XYZ file of C-alpha atoms in Angstrom:
710
model
C -57.697 33.328 27.700
C -56.939 34.454 31.313
C -53.399 35.065 30.414
C -54.336 37.074 27.489
C -56.550 39.172 29.624
C -53.670 39.866 31.872
C -51.561 41.029 28.975
C -54.085 43.257 27.946
C -54.828 44.679 31.455
C -50.977 45.473 31.507
C -50.856 47.032 28.120
C -53.805 49.267 29.197
C -52.493 50.439 32.196
C -48.988 51.032 30.561
C -50.143 53.103 27.887
C -52.585 55.044 29.725
C -52.398 58.814 29.444
C -54.427 61.727 29.342
C -56.433 59.363 26.779
C -56.821 55.777 27.696
C -55.620 53.047 25.021
C -56.164 49.289 24.762
C -53.940 46.750 22.808
C -56.136 44.293 21.393
C -55.362 41.017 19.683
C -56.988 39.713 16.457
C -55.921 36.588 14.587
C -52.676 36.661 16.355
C -51.756 40.309 15.475
C -51.955 43.429 17.591
C -53.447 46.897 17.384
C -54.929 49.685 19.683
C -58.237 51.018 20.373
C -58.978 54.418 22.237
C -61.300 54.395 25.381
C -64.434 54.632 23.069
C -63.560 51.597 21.468
C -62.371 52.902 18.087
C -59.352 51.400 16.628
C -56.737 53.686 16.257
C -53.866 51.198 15.154
C -55.267 48.194 13.108
C -54.148 44.922 14.373
C -51.757 44.302 11.911
C -48.350 44.157 13.988
C -46.724 40.870 15.355
C -45.965 43.051 18.566
C -46.472 46.274 19.976
C -44.100 47.410 22.698
C -40.199 47.120 22.645
C -37.536 44.565 21.819
C -36.511 44.491 25.510
C -40.030 43.054 26.491
C -41.114 46.369 28.023
C -44.499 47.930 26.916
C -44.536 51.746 27.876
C -45.582 54.400 25.547
C -43.406 57.502 25.372
C -45.238 60.439 24.712
C -47.608 58.798 22.292
C -44.941 56.731 20.768
C -44.510 52.939 20.809
C -42.476 50.394 18.849
C -43.937 47.939 16.424
C -42.600 44.449 15.027
C -43.360 43.613 11.563
C -41.749 40.750 9.189
C -39.311 40.393 12.518
C -38.059 43.936 12.427
C -39.000 46.926 14.265
C -39.878 50.488 13.887
C -41.704 53.595 15.614
C -45.498 54.643 15.370
C -47.742 56.673 17.271
C -50.622 55.506 19.166
C -52.607 57.281 16.374
C -51.040 54.980 13.638
C -48.761 57.276 12.341
C -45.477 55.773 11.057
C -42.322 57.513 12.166
C -40.065 54.853 10.718
C -40.496 52.030 8.821
C -39.481 48.336 10.241
C -36.038 48.277 9.861
C -34.282 47.834 13.258
C -33.396 44.800 14.744
C -33.724 46.160 18.387
C -35.329 49.187 19.465
C -36.433 50.357 23.197
C -36.646 53.692 24.750
C -33.629 55.051 26.967
C -33.934 58.813 28.237
C -35.924 61.850 27.455
C -38.004 60.873 24.650
C -34.944 58.887 22.858
C -34.904 55.496 21.596
C -31.938 53.062 21.103
C -32.140 51.014 17.755
C -29.879 48.718 16.085
C -29.459 47.678 12.253
C -27.108 44.924 10.860
C -23.891 46.135 8.939
C -23.821 45.674 5.194
C -20.791 43.114 5.201
C -21.195 41.459 8.836
C -23.977 40.171 11.219
C -22.716 42.749 13.998
C -25.410 45.080 15.237
C -24.494 48.931 14.939
C -26.622 51.135 17.309
C -27.895 54.581 17.059
C -30.311 56.913 18.657
C -33.825 58.062 17.381
C -35.988 60.933 18.765
C -40.058 61.019 19.505
C -40.276 61.778 15.815
C -38.229 59.005 14.368
C -35.337 61.191 13.364
C -31.660 59.874 13.871
C -29.910 61.810 16.448
C -26.938 59.716 16.663
C -25.927 57.704 13.353
C -26.002 53.814 13.309
C -22.129 53.442 13.345
C -21.395 51.835 17.243
C -20.918 48.694 18.634
C -22.591 50.376 22.008
C -24.499 53.380 23.006
C -25.806 54.524 26.383
C -26.521 57.882 27.897
C -23.697 60.072 29.435
C -24.939 63.138 31.159
C -26.406 65.288 28.169
C -24.360 63.278 25.476
C -24.058 59.859 24.660
C -21.200 57.313 25.088
C -20.418 55.287 22.264
C -17.904 52.419 21.278
C -16.338 50.894 18.231
C -14.909 47.330 18.331
C -11.769 46.696 16.523
C -12.165 42.613 16.699
C -10.136 42.592 19.992
C -11.080 45.446 22.269
C -13.872 47.834 22.897
C -12.880 51.471 22.424
C -15.153 54.302 23.817
C -16.151 57.948 22.780
C -18.768 60.502 23.251
C -21.057 61.752 20.825
C -23.493 64.737 21.249
C -27.160 65.087 20.472
C -26.205 66.665 17.052
C -24.221 63.541 16.182
C -20.998 65.452 16.529
C -18.018 63.246 17.830
C -16.868 65.028 21.033
C -14.393 62.545 22.315
C -12.445 60.184 19.715
C -13.410 56.546 20.263
C -10.175 55.364 21.705
C -10.576 54.831 25.394
C -10.666 51.950 27.581
C -13.326 53.667 29.832
C -15.106 57.153 30.030
C -16.943 58.491 32.825
C -18.684 62.019 33.788
C -18.281 63.451 37.096
C -19.163 67.091 38.027
C -19.301 68.250 34.425
C -15.981 66.590 33.349
C -15.438 63.478 31.395
C -12.461 61.240 32.476
C -11.285 59.207 29.722
C -8.958 56.366 30.556
C -6.531 54.941 27.869
C -5.598 51.223 27.821
C -2.208 52.049 29.380
C -4.115 53.627 32.472
C -3.585 57.364 31.365
C -6.377 59.542 31.696
C -7.469 62.557 29.454
C -9.961 65.147 30.761
C -12.698 66.845 28.541
C -15.351 68.964 29.469
C -18.943 67.950 28.192
C -18.479 69.817 25.079
C -15.449 67.783 24.230
C -12.852 70.507 24.794
C -9.572 69.050 25.949
C -8.838 70.013 29.645
C -5.976 67.828 30.329
C -4.046 65.059 28.654
C -1.997 62.376 30.466
C -2.961 62.429 33.999
C -1.895 59.333 36.233
C -4.821 59.836 38.650
C -7.566 62.265 39.734
C -9.318 62.906 42.905
C -12.423 65.103 43.687
C -12.184 67.619 46.444
C -14.037 70.903 45.901
C -12.536 70.517 42.375
C -10.205 68.121 40.796
C -6.720 67.213 42.331
C -4.733 65.802 39.341
C -1.506 63.773 39.159
C 0.802 63.739 36.025
C 4.205 62.029 36.073
C 4.576 62.460 39.686
C 3.512 66.228 40.029
C 0.309 67.491 41.128
C -2.071 70.142 40.228
C -5.599 71.444 40.818
C -8.329 71.826 38.198
C -11.688 73.630 39.034
C -15.104 72.476 38.396
C -15.295 74.650 35.208
C -12.101 72.905 33.794
C -9.892 75.891 34.529
C -6.317 74.898 35.571
C -6.051 76.704 39.218
C -2.575 75.283 40.046
C -0.011 74.035 37.127
C 1.326 70.803 37.640
C 4.470 71.671 39.970
C 3.609 70.417 43.271
C 3.796 67.386 45.579
C 0.117 67.414 46.466
C -2.876 69.758 46.823
C -4.590 70.071 50.372
C -8.185 71.740 50.598
C -8.877 73.183 53.614
C -12.642 74.778 54.022
C -13.212 74.620 50.300
C -9.683 76.450 49.424
C -6.888 74.381 47.807
C -3.410 75.028 49.047
C -0.494 73.540 47.082
C 2.273 71.648 48.974
C 5.773 71.987 47.261
C 8.461 69.161 47.032
C 11.425 69.181 49.381
C 14.464 70.942 47.487
C 17.746 68.939 46.859
C 21.041 70.590 45.976
C 22.956 68.163 44.141
C 26.856 68.764 44.043
C 29.249 67.075 41.619
C 32.317 66.609 43.641
C 32.205 69.581 45.719
C 30.599 72.017 43.488
C 26.755 73.010 43.223
C 25.427 71.088 39.877
C 21.774 71.827 40.122
C 18.863 72.267 42.483
C 15.559 69.921 42.107
C 12.305 69.789 44.150
C 11.552 66.395 44.535
C 10.987 63.231 47.138
C 14.481 61.985 46.693
C 17.380 61.711 44.196
C 19.474 58.830 43.410
C 21.885 57.596 40.362
C 20.224 55.313 37.873
C 21.740 52.418 35.786
C 22.509 54.534 33.082
C 24.766 56.910 35.325
C 21.881 59.675 35.163
C 20.750 61.245 38.222
C 17.051 60.020 38.947
C 14.489 62.025 40.899
C 11.586 60.146 42.517
C 8.320 62.385 42.633
C 5.187 60.571 44.528
C 6.401 57.475 42.953
C 7.342 58.856 39.556
C 10.839 58.863 38.524
C 12.542 61.430 36.193
C 16.062 61.612 34.728
C 17.872 64.863 35.362
C 20.264 66.639 33.297
C 21.818 70.059 33.965
C 20.027 71.493 30.812
C 18.165 74.872 30.722
C 15.365 73.539 28.648
C 14.664 70.696 31.183
C 15.139 72.967 34.108
C 12.689 75.255 32.894
C 9.868 73.218 31.477
C 8.464 70.383 33.980
C 6.415 69.070 31.150
C 9.246 67.804 29.385
C 10.299 64.504 30.878
C 13.757 63.087 30.083
C 13.333 59.538 29.154
C 17.137 58.674 27.788
C 20.265 60.553 27.114
C 22.518 59.592 23.867
C 25.545 61.384 23.392
C 24.285 65.272 22.957
C 20.776 64.070 22.483
C 18.049 64.423 24.848
C 15.090 61.999 24.412
C 11.872 63.542 26.069
C 8.402 63.412 26.588
C 5.970 65.806 26.773
C 3.624 64.920 29.901
C 0.553 66.988 28.417
C 0.615 65.883 25.000
C 2.562 62.428 25.496
C 4.480 63.341 22.397
C 7.871 62.075 22.079
C 10.729 64.345 20.724
C 14.641 64.423 20.137
C 16.545 67.766 21.329
C 19.800 68.838 20.975
C 21.772 70.005 24.300
C 20.612 73.598 23.214
C 16.696 72.321 23.481
C 16.187 72.639 19.810
C 13.921 69.976 18.184
C 15.766 67.416 15.990
C 12.696 65.017 15.924
C 9.181 65.607 17.202
C 5.521 64.568 17.382
C 5.936 61.002 17.645
C 3.788 58.575 19.905
C 6.660 56.522 20.875
C 10.641 56.965 20.257
C 13.666 54.970 21.539
C 17.297 54.536 20.607
C 18.884 51.353 19.424
C 22.114 50.709 17.623
C 22.790 54.309 16.493
C 19.318 54.752 15.325
C 15.947 55.990 16.217
C 12.803 53.830 16.137
C 9.808 56.134 16.244
C 6.170 55.534 15.997
C 3.432 57.866 14.617
C -0.105 57.250 13.410
C 1.028 55.578 10.223
C 3.209 53.128 12.019
C 7.004 52.633 13.230
C 9.888 54.151 11.354
C 13.682 53.606 11.461
C 15.433 56.874 11.732
C 18.870 57.776 11.491
C 20.465 60.338 13.949
C 19.880 63.066 11.618
C 15.968 62.032 11.476
C 16.206 60.555 7.782
C 13.725 57.783 7.360
C 15.270 54.928 6.379
C 12.076 52.522 5.660
C 9.759 53.513 2.462
C 6.749 52.010 3.994
C 6.113 51.740 7.823
C 6.182 48.886 9.988
C 3.629 47.526 12.446
C 6.729 47.184 14.950
C 10.239 47.348 15.034
C 12.403 45.464 17.651
C 16.394 45.304 18.390
C 18.132 42.584 16.052
C 21.911 41.397 15.452
C 24.326 44.251 14.902
C 22.947 46.768 12.590
C 19.699 44.702 11.835
C 16.152 45.057 13.250
C 13.149 42.517 13.673
C 10.261 44.325 12.025
C 6.663 43.184 11.186
C 4.624 44.426 8.193
C 1.221 42.833 7.002
C 1.202 40.824 10.155
C 4.382 38.751 9.166
C 7.885 39.098 10.498
C 11.314 40.079 8.585
C 14.587 41.642 8.991
C 15.598 45.052 8.121
C 18.922 46.793 8.362
C 20.037 50.139 8.448
C 21.150 50.062 4.960
C 17.677 49.184 3.843
C 17.799 45.810 2.686
C 15.265 43.593 4.184
C 13.815 39.802 4.000
C 10.681 39.059 2.673
C 7.870 39.359 5.282
C 6.840 35.589 5.579
C 7.494 34.450 9.288
C 4.821 33.974 11.783
C 7.241 34.715 14.410
C 10.777 35.863 14.625
C 12.712 36.091 18.227
C 16.492 37.113 18.762
C 18.977 34.647 20.217
C 22.754 34.492 20.706
C 23.616 33.289 17.423
C 20.834 34.684 15.053
C 16.744 34.424 14.959
C 14.533 31.738 15.953
C 11.894 31.680 13.480
C 8.082 30.278 13.176
C 7.581 29.716 9.697
C 4.326 27.647 8.450
C 3.415 26.951 12.141
C 6.923 24.845 12.722
C 10.113 26.564 14.310
C 13.509 26.764 13.074
C 16.756 29.108 13.228
C 18.320 31.747 10.949
C 21.566 33.159 10.995
C 21.882 36.868 10.767
C 22.433 36.458 7.006
C 19.294 34.881 6.838
C 20.271 31.439 6.103
C 19.047 28.350 7.880
C 21.053 27.004 10.811
C 18.037 24.782 11.558
C 15.245 24.142 9.323
C 11.730 24.958 10.362
C 10.496 21.513 11.274
C 10.265 21.561 14.925
C 7.230 22.187 17.412
C 9.831 24.137 19.551
C 13.331 25.388 19.369
C 15.336 25.895 22.679
C 18.615 27.548 22.548
C 21.155 26.927 25.266
C 24.525 28.350 24.891
C 25.845 27.326 21.582
C 23.374 24.727 21.147
C 19.903 24.759 19.478
C 17.589 21.905 20.497
C 14.660 21.267 18.153
C 11.554 19.391 19.886
C 9.234 17.154 17.811
C 6.739 15.484 19.686
C 8.549 13.972 22.490
C 11.726 13.775 20.656
C 14.480 16.123 21.191
C 17.410 16.807 18.222
C 20.561 18.574 19.654
C 22.145 20.986 16.963
C 25.745 22.227 17.381
C 26.994 24.912 14.751
C 24.062 23.738 12.736
C 25.040 20.074 12.771
C 22.782 17.592 14.232
C 24.923 16.044 17.066
C 22.689 14.093 19.324
C 19.038 12.838 19.786
C 17.092 12.338 22.946
C 13.579 11.768 24.276
C 14.495 14.012 27.472
C 14.789 17.750 27.085
C 18.028 19.243 28.009
C 18.430 20.447 31.553
C 20.960 23.595 31.631
C 24.343 24.662 30.395
C 27.014 23.683 32.777
C 30.113 25.971 31.902
C 30.730 25.572 28.116
C 29.163 21.958 28.293
C 25.416 20.812 28.263
C 23.828 18.988 30.914
C 21.390 16.233 29.406
C 19.391 13.480 30.768
C 18.034 9.984 29.945
C 16.129 7.188 31.518
C 19.281 6.161 33.235
C 20.416 9.633 34.609
C 22.340 12.455 33.868
C 25.190 13.248 31.290
C 27.192 16.021 29.620
C 27.772 16.871 25.892
C 31.018 19.038 25.558
C 30.921 22.347 23.354
C 31.473 20.340 20.219
C 28.213 18.334 20.640
C 30.040 15.074 21.630
C 28.694 13.068 24.515
C 31.573 13.578 27.040
C 29.851 12.029 30.089
C 27.290 9.166 29.341
C 24.034 10.144 30.913
C 23.990 7.709 33.826
C 24.801 9.688 37.122
C 22.317 10.963 39.892
C 23.912 14.488 39.877
C 26.412 16.364 38.079
C 27.783 19.859 39.178
C 30.467 22.050 38.056
C 32.994 23.189 41.035
C 35.486 25.460 39.628
C 36.040 24.440 36.035
C 35.730 20.616 36.917
C 33.079 18.153 37.074
C 31.648 16.615 40.108
C 29.605 13.274 39.098
C 27.678 11.399 41.727
C 26.220 7.856 41.211
C 24.575 6.049 44.304
C 26.807 8.120 46.640
C 30.163 7.799 45.051
C 32.018 10.710 43.682
C 33.879 10.917 40.580
C 36.057 14.091 39.342
C 36.732 15.160 35.715
C 38.941 17.720 34.572
C 37.833 20.131 31.905
C 39.296 18.038 29.066
C 37.628 14.930 30.548
C 40.421 13.362 32.514
C 39.336 11.248 35.391
C 41.199 12.924 38.199
C 39.344 11.026 41.409
C 37.829 7.546 40.924
C 34.551 6.376 42.687
C 36.351 3.757 44.342
C 38.774 6.302 46.317
C 35.351 6.665 48.617
C 35.022 10.641 48.542
C 31.487 11.768 49.395
C 31.562 15.527 48.772
C 33.899 18.110 46.992
C 33.378 21.786 47.060
C 34.916 25.260 47.378
C 37.543 25.197 44.438
C 40.177 28.023 45.187
C 43.778 28.809 44.810
C 44.329 25.175 43.086
C 42.441 23.217 46.089
C 39.272 21.634 46.548
C 37.679 21.181 49.994
C 36.750 17.259 50.074
C 35.048 14.977 52.517
C 35.453 11.195 53.270
C 33.981 9.380 56.002
C 32.596 12.272 57.833
C 36.128 14.303 57.840
C 37.368 17.073 55.462
C 40.924 17.642 53.928
C 41.929 19.194 50.382
C 42.990 17.762 47.083
C 44.589 19.616 44.363
C 43.336 20.316 40.712
C 44.845 17.137 39.422
C 42.778 15.159 42.291
C 45.924 14.575 44.429
C 45.146 14.394 48.217
C 47.548 17.448 49.794
C 45.994 17.479 53.253
C 44.450 14.701 54.817
C 40.654 14.325 56.023
C 41.263 15.164 59.499
C 38.785 18.137 60.280
C 35.467 18.358 61.560
C 34.772 20.960 58.724
C 36.865 23.177 56.396
C 36.657 25.903 53.868
C 38.417 27.151 50.933
C 42.139 28.549 50.756
C 41.985 32.351 50.507
C 45.239 34.483 50.716
C 47.040 31.349 51.345
C 44.706 30.499 54.474
C 42.157 28.056 54.912
C 39.589 27.848 57.642
C 39.243 24.701 59.660
C 37.309 23.331 62.476
C 38.375 20.680 65.455
C 36.389 19.922 68.390
C 33.594 22.814 67.670
C 36.273 25.720 67.203
C 37.588 27.574 64.143
C 41.313 28.371 63.288
C 43.350 28.671 60.085
C 45.806 26.610 58.121
C 48.402 27.292 55.706
C 48.978 25.192 52.449
C 51.700 23.233 54.314
C 49.171 22.524 57.035
C 50.847 24.494 59.532
C 48.121 26.075 62.036
C 48.586 29.636 61.867
C 45.407 30.386 63.902
C 44.753 27.947 66.824
C 41.162 26.660 66.842
C 39.569 28.686 69.503
C 36.883 30.693 67.866
C 33.370 30.155 67.497
C 33.236 31.737 63.793
C 35.981 32.973 61.237
C 35.751 34.684 57.760
C 38.101 34.131 55.039
C 41.020 36.612 55.056
C 40.861 39.588 53.010
C 43.984 42.171 52.567
C 45.440 40.151 55.574
C 42.473 40.331 58.017
C 39.949 38.078 59.117
C 36.642 38.947 61.043
C 36.210 36.604 64.089
C 33.910 36.090 66.862
C 33.961 34.581 70.294
C 30.926 34.681 72.644
C 28.977 36.801 70.373
C 31.321 39.583 70.335
C 33.573 40.338 66.935
C 37.053 41.389 66.007
C 39.642 41.318 63.598
C 42.840 38.957 63.589
C 45.888 39.174 61.093
C 47.725 36.426 59.619
C 49.880 35.520 62.693
C 46.618 35.583 64.782
C 46.950 38.690 66.617
C 43.892 40.499 67.349
C 44.450 43.851 65.643
C 40.680 44.776 66.504
C 39.665 43.688 70.213
C 36.896 41.280 70.330
C 34.264 43.731 71.990
C 32.232 44.515 69.035
C 28.309 43.554 68.450
C 29.205 43.164 64.751
C 31.963 43.975 62.276
C 31.149 44.127 58.441
C 33.857 44.216 55.712
C 33.492 46.946 53.054
C 34.090 46.867 49.282
C 36.712 49.914 50.068
C 38.761 47.648 52.302
C 37.583 49.424 55.611
C 35.352 47.739 58.145
C 32.057 49.192 59.955
C 32.050 48.285 63.449
C 28.899 48.348 65.858
C 29.212 48.423 69.392
C 26.664 47.196 72.296
C 24.781 50.644 72.086
C 24.286 50.360 68.242
C 26.621 53.113 67.287
C 28.847 52.603 64.244
C 32.325 53.713 63.536
C 34.864 52.914 60.705
C 38.363 51.220 60.871
C 40.913 50.013 58.406
C 42.180 46.597 57.621
C 44.892 47.203 60.454
C 42.153 47.752 62.913
C 43.127 51.345 63.219
C 40.046 53.860 63.731
C 39.161 56.126 61.079
C 36.144 57.320 62.784
C 35.072 56.431 66.197
C 31.770 54.711 67.096
C 29.579 57.656 67.400
C 27.033 57.428 64.757
C 23.573 56.233 64.148
C 24.409 55.484 60.630
C 27.645 55.140 58.530
C 28.582 54.437 55.021
C 31.974 54.366 53.378
C 32.641 55.655 49.801
C 36.229 55.309 49.626
C 37.187 58.781 50.185
C 34.361 60.296 52.261
C 31.836 58.970 54.718
C 28.281 59.684 55.140
C 27.027 59.594 58.448
C 24.032 60.270 60.667
C 23.773 61.530 64.152
C 20.659 62.356 66.192
C 18.270 62.640 62.993
C 20.760 65.030 61.095
C 22.920 63.988 58.229
C 26.398 64.871 56.888
C 29.440 63.880 55.106
C 32.765 63.750 56.750
C 36.503 63.153 55.421
C 38.672 60.551 56.388
C 40.113 62.886 58.686
C 36.879 63.789 60.380
C 36.429 66.999 58.946
C 32.819 67.940 57.918
C 32.779 68.281 54.031
C 29.137 68.812 54.356
C 27.969 69.608 57.907
C 25.908 67.251 60.032
C 22.572 69.329 60.149
C 20.900 68.258 57.047
C 17.436 66.775 56.757
C 18.792 63.989 54.289
C 22.069 63.275 52.333
C 22.722 60.807 49.577
C 26.101 60.001 48.112
C 26.480 58.035 45.077
C 29.692 58.088 42.975
C 30.902 61.740 42.440
C 27.539 62.937 43.467
C 26.279 64.161 46.775
C 22.717 65.079 47.135
C 21.559 67.354 50.027
C 17.977 67.716 51.044
C 17.267 71.354 52.376
């Protein structure tokens, strides 16, 4: 009874307004009396208040529950809605959030009612919450929640496709799953699309594909996306431009571009970096004059571009004319274009002709002119002639000799004609080289050219040359390329040196040729074999090193403390802690005198003594005096030398100077040299002439391109 009095007191306080009302209980049901004791709402309701447990009256309106469903009434018992909601509670400004169940599911769908019980936002949404003067709503596609914005007039202002939406300074930031941000005003008008980031400072500093722009509080674009950054000083935005680079092809100006830096990508195209983003560059008037078009790929005379604002993909010819346009994604594969629109993926010829009659859910590169495609949540193979397999596979993965497929929850393999190489009867298929290994439970079956060749209870280890390393309870073995057991699995370790196999069992070494001939027997007592070169292996016995040939015959006895491989007919050897060189007749060509030596290259070896470096020729003559802090051999055949003052120079293989050691940085490109001195950069010829004067802020050289920062 005391608890009931407390509850009634809370109800009385919470619904007090100009006129006092009291919730009363009769026979387990609730009603309302006014301050004179008159019943204004009869005691016929299971509950009065809200489904979230609160009890406040909103402008004379309160929720009721009857038959386990909720509705709205006034404190004068005027019904505003029937009992049809599973939840209902107030949100803001005399609005109420309510939910109903779907017709074909038990999911709740939410909407908004006003104080008169009218539907303001229809009951179509997985969630709903206030967002400024509008409503943040979401759908659920079974996997992800997608957000949008609806007005008080039930108008969808921002489509429900975003990972999150927030409102700041009268603008809505809508973030896509990939991280891009679309910017809307509160009326749902698009301000900007495809932004990478936003920062507020008396307006919006926005970045898109590396370029910065500025948007005012009312959504107007003050500065287009063409700058490195925007600085705001005393409330005034000021754009800051990128550094300008001049790009030379050989010695002629190709183009100029504003960016942080420029290099050449793997495709061979120039690549500009802007605030962490990268853009492919091409001397094309359309691209040079329109920064909204971002070059993504270049195929012959076709340009694959993406509009940074709309995020749509197109294919242009070299004159800038659109061959394909309006796609959400697009890439080039095997002479065709794979393009995505709202219907799905399409395979297009270079002329833009659609090759598939019905859209795919995805397209991936397959074998030859084939493509791995998905339709109705199943996988199949489609070729550029329009032929396709039945879409019945649960998964389909490209491998060297065909396709790994999951069919009825078991794995197998198909060739490119669609015929079974390995039937789908395994928990897993492992491709290694030309082998396919099927795992079922704890057993492994090995296939070669579709034939079962071996079974084991241990999984394969790795490919060793054209052979396969296998493992058993007793150790490691080898299958040959025909799937035959070539080395029985009983060794502690097996490795490939050159094209020969080194087998170790309890410390004893055996050497086998590529054809399986045993060249060195374990009884011979060798412990290590390494560094095959010029027909010789370096081999160790009893802690001393010598050389055997590729037939396993001892050519140079094990008499050295250490040894390295023969290069240009010379092998480094160590005696009493010092290094020299011998030839294949074991004639000492360079006496063991040096602390360290490098293999010969083009007749010269880098050597060191007492922490100083120089060059030797094959006669042991010091062609470059041992006075240098470091010496590095380059792919050009020249050497960079560094003196004790950390200045760099360039010498050739004869030890003659191309450039004296006078530079802070030096890079050799075979016909020209990039140098830096006192913070300035330039390019010199081998004769020391300044191709580009040493007075630039930055210079890069890649292939035929020289890029100068102005």
